Short mmCIF file of C-alpha atoms in Angstrom, two decimals:
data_model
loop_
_atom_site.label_atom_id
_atom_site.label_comp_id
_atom_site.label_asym_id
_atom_site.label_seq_id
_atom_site.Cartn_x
_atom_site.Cartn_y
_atom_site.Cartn_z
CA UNK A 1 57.50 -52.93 159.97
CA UNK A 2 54.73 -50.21 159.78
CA UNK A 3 57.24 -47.19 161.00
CA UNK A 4 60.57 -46.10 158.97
CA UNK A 5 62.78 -42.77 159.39
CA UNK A 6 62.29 -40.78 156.39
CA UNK A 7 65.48 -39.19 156.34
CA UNK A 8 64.97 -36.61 153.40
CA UNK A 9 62.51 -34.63 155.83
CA UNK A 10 63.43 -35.89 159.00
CA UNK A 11 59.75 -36.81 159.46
CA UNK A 12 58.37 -40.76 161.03
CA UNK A 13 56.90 -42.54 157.92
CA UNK A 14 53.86 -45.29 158.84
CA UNK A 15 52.99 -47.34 156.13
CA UNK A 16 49.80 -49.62 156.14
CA UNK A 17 48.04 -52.13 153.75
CA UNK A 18 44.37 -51.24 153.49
CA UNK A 19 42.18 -53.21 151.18
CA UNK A 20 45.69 -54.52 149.30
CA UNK A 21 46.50 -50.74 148.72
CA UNK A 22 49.25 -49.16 150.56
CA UNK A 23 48.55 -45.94 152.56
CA UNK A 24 51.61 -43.37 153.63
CA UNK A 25 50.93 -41.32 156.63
CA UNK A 26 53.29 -38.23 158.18
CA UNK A 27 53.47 -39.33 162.40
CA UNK A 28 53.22 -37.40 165.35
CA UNK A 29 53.71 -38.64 168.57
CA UNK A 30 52.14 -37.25 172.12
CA UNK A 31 51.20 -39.15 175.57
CA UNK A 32 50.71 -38.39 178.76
CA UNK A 33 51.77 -34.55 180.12
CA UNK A 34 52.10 -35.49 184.05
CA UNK A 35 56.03 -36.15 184.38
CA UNK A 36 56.02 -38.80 187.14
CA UNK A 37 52.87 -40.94 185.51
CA UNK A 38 54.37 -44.27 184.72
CA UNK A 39 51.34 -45.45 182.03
CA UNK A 40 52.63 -46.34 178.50
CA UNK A 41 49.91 -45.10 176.76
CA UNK A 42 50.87 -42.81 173.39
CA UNK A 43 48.67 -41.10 171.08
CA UNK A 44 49.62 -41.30 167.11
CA UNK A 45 48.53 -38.63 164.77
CA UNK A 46 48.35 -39.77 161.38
CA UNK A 47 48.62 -37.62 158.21
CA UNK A 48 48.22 -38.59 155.22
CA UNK A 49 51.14 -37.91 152.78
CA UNK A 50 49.27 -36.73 149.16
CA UNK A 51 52.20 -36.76 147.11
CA UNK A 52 52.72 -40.81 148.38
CA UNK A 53 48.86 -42.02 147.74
CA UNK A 54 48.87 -41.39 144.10
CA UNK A 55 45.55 -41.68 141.71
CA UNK A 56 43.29 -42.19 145.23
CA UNK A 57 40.85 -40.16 146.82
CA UNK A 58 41.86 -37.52 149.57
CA UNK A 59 42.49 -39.05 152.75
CA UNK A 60 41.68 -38.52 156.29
CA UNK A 61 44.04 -37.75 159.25
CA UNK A 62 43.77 -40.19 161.87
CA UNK A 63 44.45 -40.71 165.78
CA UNK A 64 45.76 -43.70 167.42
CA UNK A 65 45.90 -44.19 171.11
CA UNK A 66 47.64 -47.60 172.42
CA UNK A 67 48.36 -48.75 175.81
CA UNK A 68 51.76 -50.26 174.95
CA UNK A 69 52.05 -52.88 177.60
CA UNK A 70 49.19 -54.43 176.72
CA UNK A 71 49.50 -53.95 173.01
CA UNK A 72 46.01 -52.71 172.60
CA UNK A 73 43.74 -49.77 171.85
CA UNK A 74 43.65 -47.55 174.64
CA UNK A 75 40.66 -48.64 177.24
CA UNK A 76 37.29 -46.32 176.07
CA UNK A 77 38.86 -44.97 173.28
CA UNK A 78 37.06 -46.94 170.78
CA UNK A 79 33.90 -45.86 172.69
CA UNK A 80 35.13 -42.02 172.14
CA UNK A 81 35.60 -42.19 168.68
CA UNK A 82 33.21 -43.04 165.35
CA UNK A 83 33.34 -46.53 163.81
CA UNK A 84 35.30 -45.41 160.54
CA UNK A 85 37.97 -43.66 163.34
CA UNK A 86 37.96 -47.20 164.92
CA UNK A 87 37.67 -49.78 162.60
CA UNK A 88 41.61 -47.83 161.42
CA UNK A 89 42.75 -47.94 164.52
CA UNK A 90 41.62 -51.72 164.59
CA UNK A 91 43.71 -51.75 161.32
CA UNK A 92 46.77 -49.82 162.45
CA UNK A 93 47.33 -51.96 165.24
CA UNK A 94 46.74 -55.56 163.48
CA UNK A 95 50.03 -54.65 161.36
CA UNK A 96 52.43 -53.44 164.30
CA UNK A 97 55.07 -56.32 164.77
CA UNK A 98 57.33 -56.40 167.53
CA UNK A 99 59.94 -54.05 166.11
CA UNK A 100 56.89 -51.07 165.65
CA UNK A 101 56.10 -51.33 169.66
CA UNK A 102 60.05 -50.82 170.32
CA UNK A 103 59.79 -47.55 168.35
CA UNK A 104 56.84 -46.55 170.05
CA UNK A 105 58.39 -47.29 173.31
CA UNK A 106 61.44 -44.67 172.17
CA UNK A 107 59.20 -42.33 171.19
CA UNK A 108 56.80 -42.53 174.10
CA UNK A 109 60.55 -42.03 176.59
CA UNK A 110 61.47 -39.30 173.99
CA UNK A 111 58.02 -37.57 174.49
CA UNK A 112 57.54 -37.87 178.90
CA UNK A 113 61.35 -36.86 178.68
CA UNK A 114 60.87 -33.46 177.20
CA UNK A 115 58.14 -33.22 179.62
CA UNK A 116 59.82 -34.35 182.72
CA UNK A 117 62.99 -32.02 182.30
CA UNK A 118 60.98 -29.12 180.93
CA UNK A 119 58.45 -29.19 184.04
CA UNK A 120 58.32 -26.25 186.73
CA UNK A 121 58.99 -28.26 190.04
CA UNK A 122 56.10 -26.86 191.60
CA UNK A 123 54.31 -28.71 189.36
CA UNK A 124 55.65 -31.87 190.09
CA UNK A 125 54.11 -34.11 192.29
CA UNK A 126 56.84 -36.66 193.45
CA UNK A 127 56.03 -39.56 195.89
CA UNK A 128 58.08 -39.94 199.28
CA UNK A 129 58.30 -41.57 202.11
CA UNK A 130 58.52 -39.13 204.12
CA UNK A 131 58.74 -40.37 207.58
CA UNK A 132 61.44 -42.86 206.79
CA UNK A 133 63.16 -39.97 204.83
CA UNK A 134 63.00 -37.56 207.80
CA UNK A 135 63.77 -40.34 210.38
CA UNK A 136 65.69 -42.58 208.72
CA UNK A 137 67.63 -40.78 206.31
CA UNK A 138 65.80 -43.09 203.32
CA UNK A 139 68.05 -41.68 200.03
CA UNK A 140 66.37 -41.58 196.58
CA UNK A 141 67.03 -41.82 193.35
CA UNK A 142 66.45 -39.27 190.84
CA UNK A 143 65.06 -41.82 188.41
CA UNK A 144 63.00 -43.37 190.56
CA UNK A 145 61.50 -39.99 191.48
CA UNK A 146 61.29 -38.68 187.60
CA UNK A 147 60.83 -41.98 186.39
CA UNK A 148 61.11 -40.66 183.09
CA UNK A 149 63.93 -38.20 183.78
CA UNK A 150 67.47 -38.01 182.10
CA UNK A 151 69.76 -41.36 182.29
CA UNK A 152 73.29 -42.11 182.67
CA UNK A 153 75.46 -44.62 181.41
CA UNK A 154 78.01 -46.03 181.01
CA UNK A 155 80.05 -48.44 178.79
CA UNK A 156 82.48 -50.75 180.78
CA UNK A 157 84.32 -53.09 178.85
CA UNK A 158 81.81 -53.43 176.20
CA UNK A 159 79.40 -53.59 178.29
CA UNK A 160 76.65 -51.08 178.69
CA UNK A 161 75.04 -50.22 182.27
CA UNK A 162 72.61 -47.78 183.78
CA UNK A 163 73.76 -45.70 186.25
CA UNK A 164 71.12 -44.99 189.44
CA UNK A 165 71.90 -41.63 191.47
CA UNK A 166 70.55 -41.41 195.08
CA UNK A 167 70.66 -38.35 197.46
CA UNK A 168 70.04 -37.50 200.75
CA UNK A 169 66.84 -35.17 200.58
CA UNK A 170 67.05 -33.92 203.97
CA UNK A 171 66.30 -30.32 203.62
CA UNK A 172 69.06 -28.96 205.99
CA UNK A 173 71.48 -30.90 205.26
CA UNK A 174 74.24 -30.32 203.67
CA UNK A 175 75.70 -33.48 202.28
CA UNK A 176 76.84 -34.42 199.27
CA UNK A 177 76.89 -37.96 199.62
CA UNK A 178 75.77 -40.23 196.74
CA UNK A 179 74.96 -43.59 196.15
CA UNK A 180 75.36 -44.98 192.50
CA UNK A 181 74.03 -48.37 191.71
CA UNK A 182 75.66 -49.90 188.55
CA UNK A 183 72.86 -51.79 186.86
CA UNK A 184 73.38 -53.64 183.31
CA UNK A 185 70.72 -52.65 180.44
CA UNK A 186 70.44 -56.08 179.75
CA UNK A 187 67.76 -58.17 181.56
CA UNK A 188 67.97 -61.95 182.26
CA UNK A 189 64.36 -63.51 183.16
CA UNK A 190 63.17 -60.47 183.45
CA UNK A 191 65.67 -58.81 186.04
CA UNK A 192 68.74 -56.61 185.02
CA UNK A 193 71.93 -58.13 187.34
CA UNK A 194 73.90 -55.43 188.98
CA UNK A 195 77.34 -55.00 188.67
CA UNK A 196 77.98 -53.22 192.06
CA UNK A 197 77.19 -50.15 194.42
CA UNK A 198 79.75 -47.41 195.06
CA UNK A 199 79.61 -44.56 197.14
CA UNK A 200 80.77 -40.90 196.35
CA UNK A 201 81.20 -38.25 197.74
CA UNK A 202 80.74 -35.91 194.65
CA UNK A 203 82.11 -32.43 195.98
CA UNK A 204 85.28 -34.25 196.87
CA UNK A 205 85.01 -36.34 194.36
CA UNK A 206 85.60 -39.41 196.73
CA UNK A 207 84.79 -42.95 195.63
CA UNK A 208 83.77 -46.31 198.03
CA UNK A 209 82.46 -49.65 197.59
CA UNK A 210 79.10 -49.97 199.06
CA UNK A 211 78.40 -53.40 197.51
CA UNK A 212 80.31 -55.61 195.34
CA UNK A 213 78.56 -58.62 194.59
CA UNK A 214 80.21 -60.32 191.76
CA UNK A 215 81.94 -57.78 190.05
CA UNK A 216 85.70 -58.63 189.02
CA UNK A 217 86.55 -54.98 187.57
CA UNK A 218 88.08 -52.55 189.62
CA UNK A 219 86.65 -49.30 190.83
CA UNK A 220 89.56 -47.66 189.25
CA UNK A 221 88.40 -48.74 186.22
CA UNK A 222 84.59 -47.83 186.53
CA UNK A 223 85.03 -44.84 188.25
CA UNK A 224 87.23 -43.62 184.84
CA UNK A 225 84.47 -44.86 182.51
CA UNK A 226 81.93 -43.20 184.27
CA UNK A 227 84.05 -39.86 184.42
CA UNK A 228 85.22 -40.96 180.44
CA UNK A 229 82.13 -41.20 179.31
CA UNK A 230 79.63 -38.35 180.96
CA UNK A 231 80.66 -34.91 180.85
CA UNK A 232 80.40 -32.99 183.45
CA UNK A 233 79.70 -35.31 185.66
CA UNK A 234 80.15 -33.88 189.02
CA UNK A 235 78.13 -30.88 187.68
CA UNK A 236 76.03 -33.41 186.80
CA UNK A 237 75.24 -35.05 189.84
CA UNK A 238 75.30 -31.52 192.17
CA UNK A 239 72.27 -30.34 189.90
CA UNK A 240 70.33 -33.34 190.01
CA UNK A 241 71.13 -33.57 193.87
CA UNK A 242 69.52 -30.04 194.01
CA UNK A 243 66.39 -30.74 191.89
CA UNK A 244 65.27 -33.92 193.86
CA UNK A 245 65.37 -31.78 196.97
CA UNK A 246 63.69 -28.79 195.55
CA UNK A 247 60.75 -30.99 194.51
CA UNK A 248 60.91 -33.02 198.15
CA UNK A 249 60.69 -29.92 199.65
CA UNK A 250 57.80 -28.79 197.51
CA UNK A 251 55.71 -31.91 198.28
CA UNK A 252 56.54 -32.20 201.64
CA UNK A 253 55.33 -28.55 202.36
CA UNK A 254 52.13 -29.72 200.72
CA UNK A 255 51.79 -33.18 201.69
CA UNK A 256 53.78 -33.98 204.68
CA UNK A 257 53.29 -32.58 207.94
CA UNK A 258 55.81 -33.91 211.58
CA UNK A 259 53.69 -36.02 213.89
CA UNK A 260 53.40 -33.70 216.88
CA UNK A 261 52.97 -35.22 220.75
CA UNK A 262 48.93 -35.50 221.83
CA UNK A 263 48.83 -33.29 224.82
CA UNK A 264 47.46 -34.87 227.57
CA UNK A 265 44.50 -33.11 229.14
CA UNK A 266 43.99 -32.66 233.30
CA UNK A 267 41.00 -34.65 234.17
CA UNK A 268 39.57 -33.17 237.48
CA UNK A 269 38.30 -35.90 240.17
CA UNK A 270 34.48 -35.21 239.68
CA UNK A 271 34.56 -34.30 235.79
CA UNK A 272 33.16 -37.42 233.84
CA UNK A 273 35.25 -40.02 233.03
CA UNK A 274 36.44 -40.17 229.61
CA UNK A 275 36.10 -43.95 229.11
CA UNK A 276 32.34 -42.81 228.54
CA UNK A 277 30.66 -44.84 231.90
CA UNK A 278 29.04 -42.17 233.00
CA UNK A 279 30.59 -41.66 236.60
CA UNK A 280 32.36 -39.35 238.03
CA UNK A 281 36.61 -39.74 237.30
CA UNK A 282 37.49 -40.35 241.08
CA UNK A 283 34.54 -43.12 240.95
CA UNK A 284 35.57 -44.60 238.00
CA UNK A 285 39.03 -44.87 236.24
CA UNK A 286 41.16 -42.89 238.83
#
């Protein structure tokens, strides 16, 4: 594994074998700024550690940018940056094993995260349906919306599951309804199974069953890990309620305006017809 937790300074250690000699480099981690961008790219600054390269020649910092879904140097950025720069990050990435990209894919969360909760709301630029939200009361949920956003869990019976908080965005209303899917971290072919849905009520504190597909645990007994386990967590909820609607209501002054009715205009008999044949109205489509 290229990446270890130096503890003694609290620092991200990568280690690499160049030419059968072993370089040490200090890590810093960045990636993309825009809170609901879903792209796994992150950018690794390299440093080299003096006091670990004994008897060589001074070192250069490096930069690293990887698209971690594909596992791969980030499209154009070999093009951006000089052979040398290149032929490391060539290097770097030949000698990243399965266990490196899992890292990366903590710090890359750890990074957006800071971002996502740290971002003005005007600044966020959330996608809705808004028509089906207006019409249809379409709920969403806050991760869905900040996709990189704070996450709940929960541990039930050893096992641990994701918790999925959707609101009513309507802006005048004054519900505080809440849906909570109960999804497990784990993932079988590819999907995570989930354990049920539950309504709540979270200002009353009053629990349903929306959905209960194969679960054999009681809500008693969810609904007192959940409150167990996550301080605060009608607090919780009421604040995250409020967010997703402060940033709806953002975009949707912006972006989203109510289909108003086409007026219809007064034709008079001898005006021109508006199917465009030339004739007079009262000679034509009247």
């Amino acid at each position: 594994m290229v990446f270890k937790k130096d503890e003694s300074i609290g620092k991200s250690i990568a280690t690499i074998l160049k030419d059968g000699i072993t370089e040490t480099f200090d890590c810093s981690f960045s990636s993309c700024t825009n809170p609901v961008c879903t792209c796994k790219s992150i950018e690794i600054t390299l440093t080299p550690l003096q006091d670990e390269n004994l008897n060589r020649q001074i070192l250069s910092s490096h930069r690293v940018d990887i698209d971690l879904i594909e596992k791969k140097l980030n499209s154009g950025a070999e093009n951006k940056t000089p052979p040398k720069d290149s032929a490391f990050a060539n290097l770097f990435l030949s000698q990243l094993n399965d266990d490196d990209f899992t890292f990366l894919f903590k710090k890359q969360f750890a990074f957006k995260n800071q971002i996502t909760e740290k971002a003005d709301i005007d600044t966020i630029e959330g996608f809705f349906d808004y028509e089906a939200v207006e019409q249809e009361g379409l709920m969403y949920a806050y991760n869905d919306v900040l996709p990189y956003g704070d996450q709940m869990q929960v541990n039930i019976n050893g096992e641990d599951y994701l918790i999925f908080d959707q609101y009513c965005l309507l802006p005048k209303c004054s519900c505080t309804d809440t849906n909570l899917d109960i999804v497990s971290v784990k993932e079988t072919n590819g999907e995570a199974e989930k354990l049920c849905s539950l309504t709540l009520k979270y200002a009353k504190k009053r629990w349903g069953i929306a959905e209960w597909p194969s679960s054999s645990i009681a809500l008693g007994t969810i609904r007192f890990a959940i409150e167990e386990q996550n301080t605060d967590f009608y607090k919780q909820l009421l604040i995250r309620h409020k967010k997703l609607k402060a940033i709806y209501l953002n975009c949707r002054q912006k972006n989203f305006s109510a289909v108003q009715p086409i007026k219809t205009l007064k034709i008079g008999r001898n005006d021109p017809c508006p199917c465009g044949s030339g004739k007079k109205y009262k000679k034509c489509c009247l």
